[in-house]
CSV table of C-alpha atoms in Angstrom, one decimal:
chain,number,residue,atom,x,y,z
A,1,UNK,CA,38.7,10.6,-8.9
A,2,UNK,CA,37.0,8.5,-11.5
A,3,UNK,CA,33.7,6.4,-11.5
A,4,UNK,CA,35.3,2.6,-11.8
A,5,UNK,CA,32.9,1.6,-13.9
A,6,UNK,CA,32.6,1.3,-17.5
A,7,UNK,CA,29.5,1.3,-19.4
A,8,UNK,CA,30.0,-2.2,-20.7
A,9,UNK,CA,29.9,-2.9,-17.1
A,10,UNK,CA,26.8,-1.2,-16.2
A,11,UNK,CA,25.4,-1.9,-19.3
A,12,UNK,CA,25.8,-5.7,-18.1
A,13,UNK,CA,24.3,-4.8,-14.5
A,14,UNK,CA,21.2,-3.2,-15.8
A,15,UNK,CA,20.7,-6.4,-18.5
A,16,UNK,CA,21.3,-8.4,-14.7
A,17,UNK,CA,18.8,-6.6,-12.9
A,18,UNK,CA,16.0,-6.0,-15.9
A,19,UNK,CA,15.6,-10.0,-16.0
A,20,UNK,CA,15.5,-10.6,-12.1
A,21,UNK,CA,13.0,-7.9,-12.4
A,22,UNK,CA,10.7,-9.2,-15.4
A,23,UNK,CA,11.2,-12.8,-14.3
A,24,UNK,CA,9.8,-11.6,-10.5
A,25,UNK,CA,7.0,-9.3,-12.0
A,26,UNK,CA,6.0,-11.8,-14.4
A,27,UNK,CA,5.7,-14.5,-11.9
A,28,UNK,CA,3.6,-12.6,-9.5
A,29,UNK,CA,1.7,-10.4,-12.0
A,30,UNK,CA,-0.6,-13.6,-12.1
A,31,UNK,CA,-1.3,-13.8,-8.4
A,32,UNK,CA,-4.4,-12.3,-7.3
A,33,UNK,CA,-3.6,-13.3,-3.6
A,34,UNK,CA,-0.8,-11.8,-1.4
A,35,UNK,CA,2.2,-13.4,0.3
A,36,UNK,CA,1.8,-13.6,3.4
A,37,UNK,CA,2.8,-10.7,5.2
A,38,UNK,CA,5.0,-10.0,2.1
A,39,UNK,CA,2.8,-6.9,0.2
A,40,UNK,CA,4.3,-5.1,-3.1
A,41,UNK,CA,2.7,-2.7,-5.9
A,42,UNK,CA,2.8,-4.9,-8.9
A,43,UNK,CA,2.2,-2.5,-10.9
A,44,UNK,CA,4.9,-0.5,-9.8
A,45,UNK,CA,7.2,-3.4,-10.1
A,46,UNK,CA,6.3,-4.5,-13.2
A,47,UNK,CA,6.7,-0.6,-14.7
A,48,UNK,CA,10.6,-0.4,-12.6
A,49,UNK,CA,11.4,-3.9,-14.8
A,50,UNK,CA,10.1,-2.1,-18.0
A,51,UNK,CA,12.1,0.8,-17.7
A,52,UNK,CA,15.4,-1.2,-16.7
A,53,UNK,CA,14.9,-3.7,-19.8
A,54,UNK,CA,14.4,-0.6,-21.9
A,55,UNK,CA,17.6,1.3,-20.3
A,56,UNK,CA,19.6,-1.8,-21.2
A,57,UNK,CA,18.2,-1.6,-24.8
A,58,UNK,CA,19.3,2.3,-24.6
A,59,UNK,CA,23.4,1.1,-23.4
A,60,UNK,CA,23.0,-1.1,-26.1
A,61,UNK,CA,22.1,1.4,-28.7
A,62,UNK,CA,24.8,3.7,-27.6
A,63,UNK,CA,27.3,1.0,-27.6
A,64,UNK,CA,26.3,0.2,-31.1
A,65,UNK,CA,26.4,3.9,-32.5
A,66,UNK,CA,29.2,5.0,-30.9
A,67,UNK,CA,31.1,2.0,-29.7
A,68,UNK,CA,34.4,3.4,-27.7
B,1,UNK,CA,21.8,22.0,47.1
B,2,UNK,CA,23.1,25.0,45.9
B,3,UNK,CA,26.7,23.4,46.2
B,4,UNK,CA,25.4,20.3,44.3
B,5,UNK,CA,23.8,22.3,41.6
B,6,UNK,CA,27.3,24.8,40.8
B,7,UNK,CA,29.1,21.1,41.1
B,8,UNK,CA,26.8,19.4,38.4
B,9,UNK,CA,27.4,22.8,36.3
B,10,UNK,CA,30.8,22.8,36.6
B,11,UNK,CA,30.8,18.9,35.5
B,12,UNK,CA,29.0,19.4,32.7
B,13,UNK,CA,31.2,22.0,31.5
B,14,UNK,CA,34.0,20.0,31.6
B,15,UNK,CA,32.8,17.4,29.9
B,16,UNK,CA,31.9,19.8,27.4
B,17,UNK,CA,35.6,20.7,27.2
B,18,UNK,CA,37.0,17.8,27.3
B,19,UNK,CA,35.0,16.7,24.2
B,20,UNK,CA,35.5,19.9,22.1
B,21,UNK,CA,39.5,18.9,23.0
B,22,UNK,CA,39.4,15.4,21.5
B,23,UNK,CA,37.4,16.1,19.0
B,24,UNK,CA,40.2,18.8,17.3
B,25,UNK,CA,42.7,16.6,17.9
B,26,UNK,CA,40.7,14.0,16.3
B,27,UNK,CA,40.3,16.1,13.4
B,28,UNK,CA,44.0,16.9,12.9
B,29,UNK,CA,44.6,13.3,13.2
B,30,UNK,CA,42.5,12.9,10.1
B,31,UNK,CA,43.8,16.2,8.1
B,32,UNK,CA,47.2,14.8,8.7
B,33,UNK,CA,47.0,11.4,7.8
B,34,UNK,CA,44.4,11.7,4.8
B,35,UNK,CA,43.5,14.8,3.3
B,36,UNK,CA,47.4,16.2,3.5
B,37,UNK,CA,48.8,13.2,2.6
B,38,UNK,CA,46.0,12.4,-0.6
B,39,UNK,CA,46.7,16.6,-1.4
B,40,UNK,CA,50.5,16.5,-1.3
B,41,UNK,CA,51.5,13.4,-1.8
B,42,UNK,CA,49.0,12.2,-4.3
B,43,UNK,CA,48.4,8.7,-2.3
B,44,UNK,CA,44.8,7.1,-2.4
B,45,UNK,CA,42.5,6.7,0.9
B,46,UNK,CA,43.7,3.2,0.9
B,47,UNK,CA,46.8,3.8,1.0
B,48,UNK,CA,47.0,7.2,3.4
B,49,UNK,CA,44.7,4.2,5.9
B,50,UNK,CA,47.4,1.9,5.4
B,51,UNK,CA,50.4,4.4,6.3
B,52,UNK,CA,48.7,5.8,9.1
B,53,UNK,CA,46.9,3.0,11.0
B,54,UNK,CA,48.4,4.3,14.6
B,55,UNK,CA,46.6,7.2,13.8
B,56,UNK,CA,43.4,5.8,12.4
B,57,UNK,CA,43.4,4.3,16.0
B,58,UNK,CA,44.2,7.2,17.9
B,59,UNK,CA,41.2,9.1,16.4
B,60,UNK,CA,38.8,6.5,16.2
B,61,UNK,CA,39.4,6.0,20.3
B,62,UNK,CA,39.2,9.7,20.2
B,63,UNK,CA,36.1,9.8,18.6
B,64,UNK,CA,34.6,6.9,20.9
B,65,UNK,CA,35.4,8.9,23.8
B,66,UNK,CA,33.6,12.0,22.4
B,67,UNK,CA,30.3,10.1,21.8
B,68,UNK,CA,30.8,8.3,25.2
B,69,UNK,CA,30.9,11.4,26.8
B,70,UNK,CA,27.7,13.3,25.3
B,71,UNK,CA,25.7,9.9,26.4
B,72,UNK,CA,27.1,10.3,30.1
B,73,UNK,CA,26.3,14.0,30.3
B,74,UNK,CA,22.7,12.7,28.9
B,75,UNK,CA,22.9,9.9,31.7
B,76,UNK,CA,23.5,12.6,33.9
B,77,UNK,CA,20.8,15.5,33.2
B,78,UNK,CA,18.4,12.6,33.5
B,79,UNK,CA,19.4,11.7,37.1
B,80,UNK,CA,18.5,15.1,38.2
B,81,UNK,CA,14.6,14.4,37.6
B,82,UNK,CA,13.4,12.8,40.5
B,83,UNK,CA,13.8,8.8,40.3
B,84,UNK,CA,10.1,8.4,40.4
B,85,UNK,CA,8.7,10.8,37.7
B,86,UNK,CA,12.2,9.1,35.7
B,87,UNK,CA,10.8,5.5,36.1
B,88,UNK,CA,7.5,7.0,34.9
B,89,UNK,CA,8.9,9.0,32.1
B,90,UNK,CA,10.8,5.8,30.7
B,91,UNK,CA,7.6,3.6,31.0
B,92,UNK,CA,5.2,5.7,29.6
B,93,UNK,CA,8.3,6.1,26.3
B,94,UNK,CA,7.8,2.4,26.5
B,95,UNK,CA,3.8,2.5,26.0
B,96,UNK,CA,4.0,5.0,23.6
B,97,UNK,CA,6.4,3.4,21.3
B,98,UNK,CA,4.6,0.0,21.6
B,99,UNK,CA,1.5,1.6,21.2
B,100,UNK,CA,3.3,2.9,17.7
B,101,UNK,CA,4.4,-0.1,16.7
B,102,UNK,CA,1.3,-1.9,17.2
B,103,UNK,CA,-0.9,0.8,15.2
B,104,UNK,CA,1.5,1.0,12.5
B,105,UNK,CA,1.1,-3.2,12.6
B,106,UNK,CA,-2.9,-3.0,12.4
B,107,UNK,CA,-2.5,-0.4,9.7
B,108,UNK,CA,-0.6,-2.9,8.2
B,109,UNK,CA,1.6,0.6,6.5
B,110,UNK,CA,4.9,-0.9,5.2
B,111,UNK,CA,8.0,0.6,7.1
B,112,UNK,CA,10.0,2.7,4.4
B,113,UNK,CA,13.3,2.4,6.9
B,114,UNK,CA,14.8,-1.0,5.0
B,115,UNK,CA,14.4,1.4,2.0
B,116,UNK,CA,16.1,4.3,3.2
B,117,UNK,CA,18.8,2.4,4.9
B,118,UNK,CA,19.9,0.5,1.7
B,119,UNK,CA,19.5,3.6,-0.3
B,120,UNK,CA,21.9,5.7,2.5
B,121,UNK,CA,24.3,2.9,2.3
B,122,UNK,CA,23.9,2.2,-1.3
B,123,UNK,CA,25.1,6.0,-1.6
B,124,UNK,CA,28.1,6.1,0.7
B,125,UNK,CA,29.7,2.8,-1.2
B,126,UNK,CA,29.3,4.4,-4.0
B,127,UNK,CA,30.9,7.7,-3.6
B,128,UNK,CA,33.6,5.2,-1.9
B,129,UNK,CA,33.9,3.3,-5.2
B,130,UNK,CA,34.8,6.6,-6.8
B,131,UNK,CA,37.3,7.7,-3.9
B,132,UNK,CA,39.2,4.3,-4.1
B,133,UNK,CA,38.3,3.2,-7.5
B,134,UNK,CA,37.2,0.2,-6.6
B,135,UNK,CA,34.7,-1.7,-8.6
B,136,UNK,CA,33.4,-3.9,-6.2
B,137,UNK,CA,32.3,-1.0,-3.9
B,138,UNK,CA,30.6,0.1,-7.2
B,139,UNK,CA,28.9,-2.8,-7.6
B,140,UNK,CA,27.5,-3.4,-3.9
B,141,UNK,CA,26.8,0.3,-3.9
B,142,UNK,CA,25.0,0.2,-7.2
B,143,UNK,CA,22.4,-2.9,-5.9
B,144,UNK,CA,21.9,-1.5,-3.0
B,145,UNK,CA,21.2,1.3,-4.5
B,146,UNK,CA,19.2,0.1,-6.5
B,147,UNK,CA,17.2,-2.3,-3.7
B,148,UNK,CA,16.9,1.0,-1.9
B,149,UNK,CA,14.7,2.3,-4.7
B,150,UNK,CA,12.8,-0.2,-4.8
B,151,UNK,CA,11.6,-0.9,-1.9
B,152,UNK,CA,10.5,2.6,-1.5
B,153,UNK,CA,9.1,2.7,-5.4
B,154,UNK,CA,7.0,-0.5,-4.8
B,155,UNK,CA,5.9,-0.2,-1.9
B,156,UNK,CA,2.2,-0.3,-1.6
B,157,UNK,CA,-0.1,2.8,-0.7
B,158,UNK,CA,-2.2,0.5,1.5
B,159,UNK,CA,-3.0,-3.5,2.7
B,160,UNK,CA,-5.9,-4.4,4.3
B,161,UNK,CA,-6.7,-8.5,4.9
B,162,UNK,CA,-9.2,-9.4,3.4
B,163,UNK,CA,-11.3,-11.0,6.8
B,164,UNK,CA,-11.2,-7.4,7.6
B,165,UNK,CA,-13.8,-6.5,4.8
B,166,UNK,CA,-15.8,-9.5,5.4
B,167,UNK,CA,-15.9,-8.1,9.2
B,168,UNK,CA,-16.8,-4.9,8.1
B,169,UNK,CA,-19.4,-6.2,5.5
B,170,UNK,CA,-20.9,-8.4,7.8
B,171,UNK,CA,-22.6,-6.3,10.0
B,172,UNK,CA,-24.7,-4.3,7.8
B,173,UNK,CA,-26.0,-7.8,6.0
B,174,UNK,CA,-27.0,-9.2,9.8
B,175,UNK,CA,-29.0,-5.5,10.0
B,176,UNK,CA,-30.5,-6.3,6.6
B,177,UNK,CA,-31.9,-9.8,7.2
B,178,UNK,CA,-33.1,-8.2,11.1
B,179,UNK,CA,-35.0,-5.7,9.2
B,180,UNK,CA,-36.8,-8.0,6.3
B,181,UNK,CA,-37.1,-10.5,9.0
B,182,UNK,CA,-39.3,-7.9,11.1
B,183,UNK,CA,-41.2,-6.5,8.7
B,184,UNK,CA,-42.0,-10.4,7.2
B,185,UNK,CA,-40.6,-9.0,3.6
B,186,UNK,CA,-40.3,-11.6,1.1
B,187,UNK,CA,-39.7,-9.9,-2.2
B,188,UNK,CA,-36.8,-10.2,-4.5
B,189,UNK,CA,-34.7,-7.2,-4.5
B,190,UNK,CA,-35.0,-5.2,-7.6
B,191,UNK,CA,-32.0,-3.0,-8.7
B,192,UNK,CA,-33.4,-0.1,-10.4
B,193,UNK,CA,-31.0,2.7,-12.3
B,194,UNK,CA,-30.3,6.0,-11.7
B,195,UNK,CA,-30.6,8.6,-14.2
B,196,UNK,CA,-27.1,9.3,-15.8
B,197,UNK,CA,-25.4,11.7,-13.9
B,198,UNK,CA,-24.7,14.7,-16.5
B,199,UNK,CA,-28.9,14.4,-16.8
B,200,UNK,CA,-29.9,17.8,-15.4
B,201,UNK,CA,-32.8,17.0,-12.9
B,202,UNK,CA,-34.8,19.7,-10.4
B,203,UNK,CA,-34.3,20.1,-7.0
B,204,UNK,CA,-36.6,17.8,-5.3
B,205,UNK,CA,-35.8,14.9,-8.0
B,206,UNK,CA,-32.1,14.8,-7.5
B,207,UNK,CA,-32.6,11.7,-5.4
B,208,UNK,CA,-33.0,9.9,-8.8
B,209,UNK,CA,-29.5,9.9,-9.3
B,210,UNK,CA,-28.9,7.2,-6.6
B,211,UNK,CA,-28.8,3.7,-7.1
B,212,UNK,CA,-31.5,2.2,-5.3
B,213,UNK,CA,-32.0,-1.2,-4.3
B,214,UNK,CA,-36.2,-2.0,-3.8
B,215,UNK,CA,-37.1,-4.7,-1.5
B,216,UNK,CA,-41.0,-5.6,-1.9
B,217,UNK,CA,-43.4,-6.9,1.1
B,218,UNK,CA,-44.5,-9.6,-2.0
B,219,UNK,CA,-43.3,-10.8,-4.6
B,220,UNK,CA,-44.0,-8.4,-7.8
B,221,UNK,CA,-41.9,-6.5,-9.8
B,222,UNK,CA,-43.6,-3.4,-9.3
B,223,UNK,CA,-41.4,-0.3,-8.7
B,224,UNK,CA,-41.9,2.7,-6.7
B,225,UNK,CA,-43.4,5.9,-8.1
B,226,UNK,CA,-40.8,8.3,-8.6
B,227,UNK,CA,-41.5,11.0,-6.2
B,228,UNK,CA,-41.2,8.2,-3.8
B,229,UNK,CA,-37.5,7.4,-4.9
B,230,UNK,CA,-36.9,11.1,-5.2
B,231,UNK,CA,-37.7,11.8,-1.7
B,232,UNK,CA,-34.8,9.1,-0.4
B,233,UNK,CA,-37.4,7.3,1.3
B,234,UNK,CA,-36.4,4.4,3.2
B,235,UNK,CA,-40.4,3.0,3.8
B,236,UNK,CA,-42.0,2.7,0.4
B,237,UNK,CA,-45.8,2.8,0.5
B,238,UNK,CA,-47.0,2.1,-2.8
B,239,UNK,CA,-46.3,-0.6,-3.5
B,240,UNK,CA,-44.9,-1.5,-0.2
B,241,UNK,CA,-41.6,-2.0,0.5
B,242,UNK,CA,-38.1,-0.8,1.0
B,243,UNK,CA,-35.6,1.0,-0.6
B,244,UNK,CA,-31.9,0.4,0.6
B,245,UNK,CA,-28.0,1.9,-1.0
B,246,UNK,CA,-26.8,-1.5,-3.1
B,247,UNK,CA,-24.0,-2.7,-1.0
B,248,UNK,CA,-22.1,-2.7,-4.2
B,249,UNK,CA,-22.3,1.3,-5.3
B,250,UNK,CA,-19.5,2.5,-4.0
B,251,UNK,CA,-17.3,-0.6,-6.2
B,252,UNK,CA,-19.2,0.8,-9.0
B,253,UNK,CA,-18.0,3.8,-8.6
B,254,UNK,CA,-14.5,2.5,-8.3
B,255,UNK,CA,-14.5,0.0,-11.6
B,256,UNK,CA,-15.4,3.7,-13.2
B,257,UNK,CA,-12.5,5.3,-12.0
B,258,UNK,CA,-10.1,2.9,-12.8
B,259,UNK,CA,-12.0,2.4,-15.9
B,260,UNK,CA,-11.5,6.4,-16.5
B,261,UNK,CA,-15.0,5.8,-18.0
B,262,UNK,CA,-18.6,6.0,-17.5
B,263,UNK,CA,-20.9,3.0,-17.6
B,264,UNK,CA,-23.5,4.8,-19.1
B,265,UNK,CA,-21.6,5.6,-21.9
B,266,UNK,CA,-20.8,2.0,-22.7
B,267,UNK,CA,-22.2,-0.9,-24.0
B,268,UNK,CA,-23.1,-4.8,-22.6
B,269,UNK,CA,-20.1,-5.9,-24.8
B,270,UNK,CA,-17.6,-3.2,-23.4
B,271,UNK,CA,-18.7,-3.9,-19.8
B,272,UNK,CA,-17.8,-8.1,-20.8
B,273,UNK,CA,-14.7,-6.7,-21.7
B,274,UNK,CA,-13.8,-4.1,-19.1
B,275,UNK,CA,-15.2,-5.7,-16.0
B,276,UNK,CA,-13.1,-8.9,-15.5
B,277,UNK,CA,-9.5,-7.1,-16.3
B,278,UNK,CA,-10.5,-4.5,-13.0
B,279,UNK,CA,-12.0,-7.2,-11.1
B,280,UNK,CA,-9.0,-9.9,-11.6
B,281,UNK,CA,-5.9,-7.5,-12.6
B,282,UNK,CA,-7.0,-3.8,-11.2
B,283,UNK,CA,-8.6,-4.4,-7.5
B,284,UNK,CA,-7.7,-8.0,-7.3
B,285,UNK,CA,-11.2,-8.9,-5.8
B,286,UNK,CA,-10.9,-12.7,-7.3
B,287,UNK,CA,-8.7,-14.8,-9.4
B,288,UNK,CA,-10.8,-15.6,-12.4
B,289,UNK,CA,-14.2,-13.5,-13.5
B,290,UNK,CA,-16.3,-14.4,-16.6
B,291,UNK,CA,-19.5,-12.8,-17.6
B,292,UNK,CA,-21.4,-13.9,-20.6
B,293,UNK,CA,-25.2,-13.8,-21.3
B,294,UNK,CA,-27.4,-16.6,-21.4
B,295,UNK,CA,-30.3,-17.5,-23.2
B,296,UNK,CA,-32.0,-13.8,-21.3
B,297,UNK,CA,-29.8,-14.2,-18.4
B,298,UNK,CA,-26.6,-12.6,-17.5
B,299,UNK,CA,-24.0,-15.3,-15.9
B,300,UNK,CA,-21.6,-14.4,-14.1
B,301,UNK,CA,-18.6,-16.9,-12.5
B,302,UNK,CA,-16.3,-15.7,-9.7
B,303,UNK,CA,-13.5,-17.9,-8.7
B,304,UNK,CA,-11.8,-17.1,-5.3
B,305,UNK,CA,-14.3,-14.0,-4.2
B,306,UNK,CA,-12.3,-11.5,-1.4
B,307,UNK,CA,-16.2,-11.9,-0.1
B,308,UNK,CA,-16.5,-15.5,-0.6
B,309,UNK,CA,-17.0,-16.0,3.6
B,310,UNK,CA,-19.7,-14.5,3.3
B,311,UNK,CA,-21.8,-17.2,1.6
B,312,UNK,CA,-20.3,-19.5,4.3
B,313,UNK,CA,-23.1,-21.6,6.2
B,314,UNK,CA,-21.7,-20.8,9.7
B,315,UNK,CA,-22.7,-16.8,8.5
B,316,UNK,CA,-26.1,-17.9,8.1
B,317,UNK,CA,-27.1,-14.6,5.9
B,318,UNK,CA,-30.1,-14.7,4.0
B,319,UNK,CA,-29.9,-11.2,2.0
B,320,UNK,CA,-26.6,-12.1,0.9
B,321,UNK,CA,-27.9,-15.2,-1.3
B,322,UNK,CA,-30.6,-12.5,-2.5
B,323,UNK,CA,-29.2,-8.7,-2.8
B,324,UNK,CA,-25.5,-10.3,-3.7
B,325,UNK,CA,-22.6,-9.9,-2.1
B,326,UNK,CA,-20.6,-6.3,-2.2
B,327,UNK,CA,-18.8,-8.1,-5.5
B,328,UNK,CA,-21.8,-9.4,-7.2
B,329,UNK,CA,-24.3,-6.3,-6.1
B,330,UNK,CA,-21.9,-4.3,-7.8
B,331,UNK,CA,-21.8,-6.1,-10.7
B,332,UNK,CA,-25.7,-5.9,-10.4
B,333,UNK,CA,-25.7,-1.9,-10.4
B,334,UNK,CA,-23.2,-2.1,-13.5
B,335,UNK,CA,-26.0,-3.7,-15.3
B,336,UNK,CA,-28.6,-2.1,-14.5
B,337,UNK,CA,-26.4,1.5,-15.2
B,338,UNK,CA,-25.6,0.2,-19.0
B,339,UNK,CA,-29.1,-1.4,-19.6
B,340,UNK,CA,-31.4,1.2,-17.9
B,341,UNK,CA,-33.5,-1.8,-17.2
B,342,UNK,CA,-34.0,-3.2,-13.6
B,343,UNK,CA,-32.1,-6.2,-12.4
B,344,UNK,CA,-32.4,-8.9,-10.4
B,345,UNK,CA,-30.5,-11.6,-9.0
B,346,UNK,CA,-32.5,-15.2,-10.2
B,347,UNK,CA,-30.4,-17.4,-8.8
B,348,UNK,CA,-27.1,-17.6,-7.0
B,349,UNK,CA,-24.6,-21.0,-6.7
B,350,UNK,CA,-22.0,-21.3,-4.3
B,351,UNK,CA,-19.4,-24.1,-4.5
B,352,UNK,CA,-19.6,-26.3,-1.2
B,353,UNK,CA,-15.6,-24.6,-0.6
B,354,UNK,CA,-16.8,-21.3,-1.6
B,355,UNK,CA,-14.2,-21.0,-3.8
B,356,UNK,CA,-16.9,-20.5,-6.9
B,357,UNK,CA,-19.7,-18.3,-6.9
B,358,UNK,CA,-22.3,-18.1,-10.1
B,359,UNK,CA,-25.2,-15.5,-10.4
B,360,UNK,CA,-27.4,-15.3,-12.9
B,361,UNK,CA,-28.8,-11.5,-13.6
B,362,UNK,CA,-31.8,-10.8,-15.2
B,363,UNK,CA,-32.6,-7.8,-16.8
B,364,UNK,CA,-36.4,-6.5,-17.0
B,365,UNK,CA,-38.5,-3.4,-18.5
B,366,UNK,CA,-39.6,-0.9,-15.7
């Protein structure tokens, strides 16, 4: 039993999901108004995107120091 | 009825049984086919399932008939209530869960379920990923994972629509104009500022440390004595008046928290800077917010006000145009916190959509 994925993958998934999720916080960081029924914690949003760009810098540092 | 009861006993054990019978040959089934076969013969889950689909079958009938069973011996505890109180019992676990669903609605509290489902989900593809080493499993898992967290990450502590505060607001404002109306009242309210609140005071002055709004029978800009505003009294007599809680005091209060500050510790120029980023970006109580002095005025421009309906003509409030909305009384008490001076509002604009509302503050000696 092995985890199928290698960390050029996930590296690439995180990169994936870090610019959906700085693209969408950046878009509605500048809305005062909600949407709709549609309610989210900016904030919170905007602080998940952070931490997902920076854990793709982190994949990319390790793939750089110790590149397998 | 004695017969019926030992007969609906004997039933249920035999149901009971039955379904602890099928569910160790179900179990067997799925030692045999998977775990001895993935132990022994070193196959994958993929392939023990592809081998053995008779008995993935067999078990999964097995299994059906297991769950089938504990919902019929449900079925059949319930039919010993009588069918009245039954019918009864099922409609008032009909209210109850509307009733649920409609206060959690009006609460307007964001189910976490989507969130908990995906994460679940997100989970169990995952550790299926690993069992058949399959990397698209990973990947759904992963974003669903992912989604999962999110949802329950973001989701927001509270939501309230904003007609809800203008409904709420409303109300005291119509009180307000009854009461200035009544006693004929035509001064301009004067915000005056408390004493700091580290400021050790006696007793009987401790009053002092509330913003107070003064509301004068003329026009003067005379204040209170200070025993008067000391005692919390709502009837002033000299000079006569009334002294009323800002409707903005408790948002002051707020701007300090999220400022993790104290407006009497900061200046004019830090409150120009401070103010519009917790207005617009903090509490989202408008779009756009700009304060900037003028010639011995203080102007202030709100674009797209959560209170803006409360100017509206069909409102017809009077003490709003002169004591501010919550938004613009707040930003009154600010003021007069920083300055130590007492404010007024001189004038007030409203945009014919309401979408812009200037105020001009002025600040005078006391």
């Amino acid at each position: 039993m092995q985890f199928p994925l290698s960390m050029s993958d996930i590296s690439l998934w995180i990169a994936v999901m870090a610019i959906i999720l700085l693209v969408t916080s950046e878009l509605i960081y500048s809305h005062s108004e909600n949407f709709g029924d549609f309610a989210i914690d900016k904030t919170r949003l905007r602080l998940a995107a952070l931490i997902f760009g920076a854990s793709f810098m982190v994949t990319v540092l390790l793939r750089v120091i110790a590149p397998s | 009825m004695l017969d019926q009861k030992r007969w609906r006993l004997g039933t249920a054990k035999a149901i009971r049984l039955l379904q602890l019978l099928f569910l160790s040959i179900a179990l067997w089934f799925i030692y045999w086919s998977h775990i001895y076969e993935m132990t022994y013969w070193n196959k994958t889950l993929l392939e023990t399932f592809q081998s053995n689909f008779p008995n993935v079958l067999v078990y999964s009938i097995l299994i059906i008939a297991v769950i089938s069973l504990e919902f019929q011996s449900k079925r059949r505890r319930r039919i010993s209530m009588a069918p009245s109180s039954v019918k009864t019992l099922e409609t008032l676990q009909k209210e109850n869960e509307q009733l649920k669903y409609e206060l959690q609605r009006s609460k307007k509290l964001p189910s976490n379920k989507i969130g908990i489902a995906l994460l679940i989900i997100g989970a169990l593809l995952l550790f299926a990923s690993v069992i058949t080493s399959s990397t698209i499993l990973a990947f759904i898992g992963l974003g669903l994972t992912f989604w999962g967290a999110l949802f329950l990450f973001a989701r927001p502590t509270k939501f309230v629509r904003s007609q809800i505060l203008d409904a709420t607001a409303i109300s005291s404002y119509i009180t307000l104009d009854r009461i200035m109306d009544d006693l004929n009242y035509k001064g301009k309210p004067i915000y005056i500022p408390p004493y700091p609140k580290e400021t050790y005071l006696p007793e009987h002055l401790r009053g002092l440390k509330e913003m107070v709004v003064f509301i004068s029978a003329k026009d003067y800009t005379k204040i209170p004595a200070i025993e008067e505003m000391a005692k919390k009294q709502f009837l002033v007599k000299n000079p006569k008046g009334i002294c009323i809680t800002p409707p903005g005091s408790a948002l002051v209060s707020l701007f300090e928290k999220e400022l993790r500050s104290d407006f009497t510790k900061i200046d004019l120029d830090g409150l120009y800077n401070s103010l519009p980023t917790v207005i617009m970006n903090n509490l989202e109580l408008a779009s756009n917010f700009e304060i900037e002095t003028e010639k011995e005025l203080i102007h202030v421009k709100i674009t797209d006000s959560v209170y803006k309906d409360l100017y509206s003509k069909e409102q017809k409030l009077k003490s709003v145009h002169s004591i501010g909305c919550p938004l613009t009384s707040a930003v009154a008490c600010a003021l007069a916190i920083i300055t130590g001076k007492l404010v007024t509002i001189t004038k007030s604009n409203i945009s014919p959509d309401l979408k812009t509302v200037e105020v001009w503050y002025q600040t005078v000696e006391g």
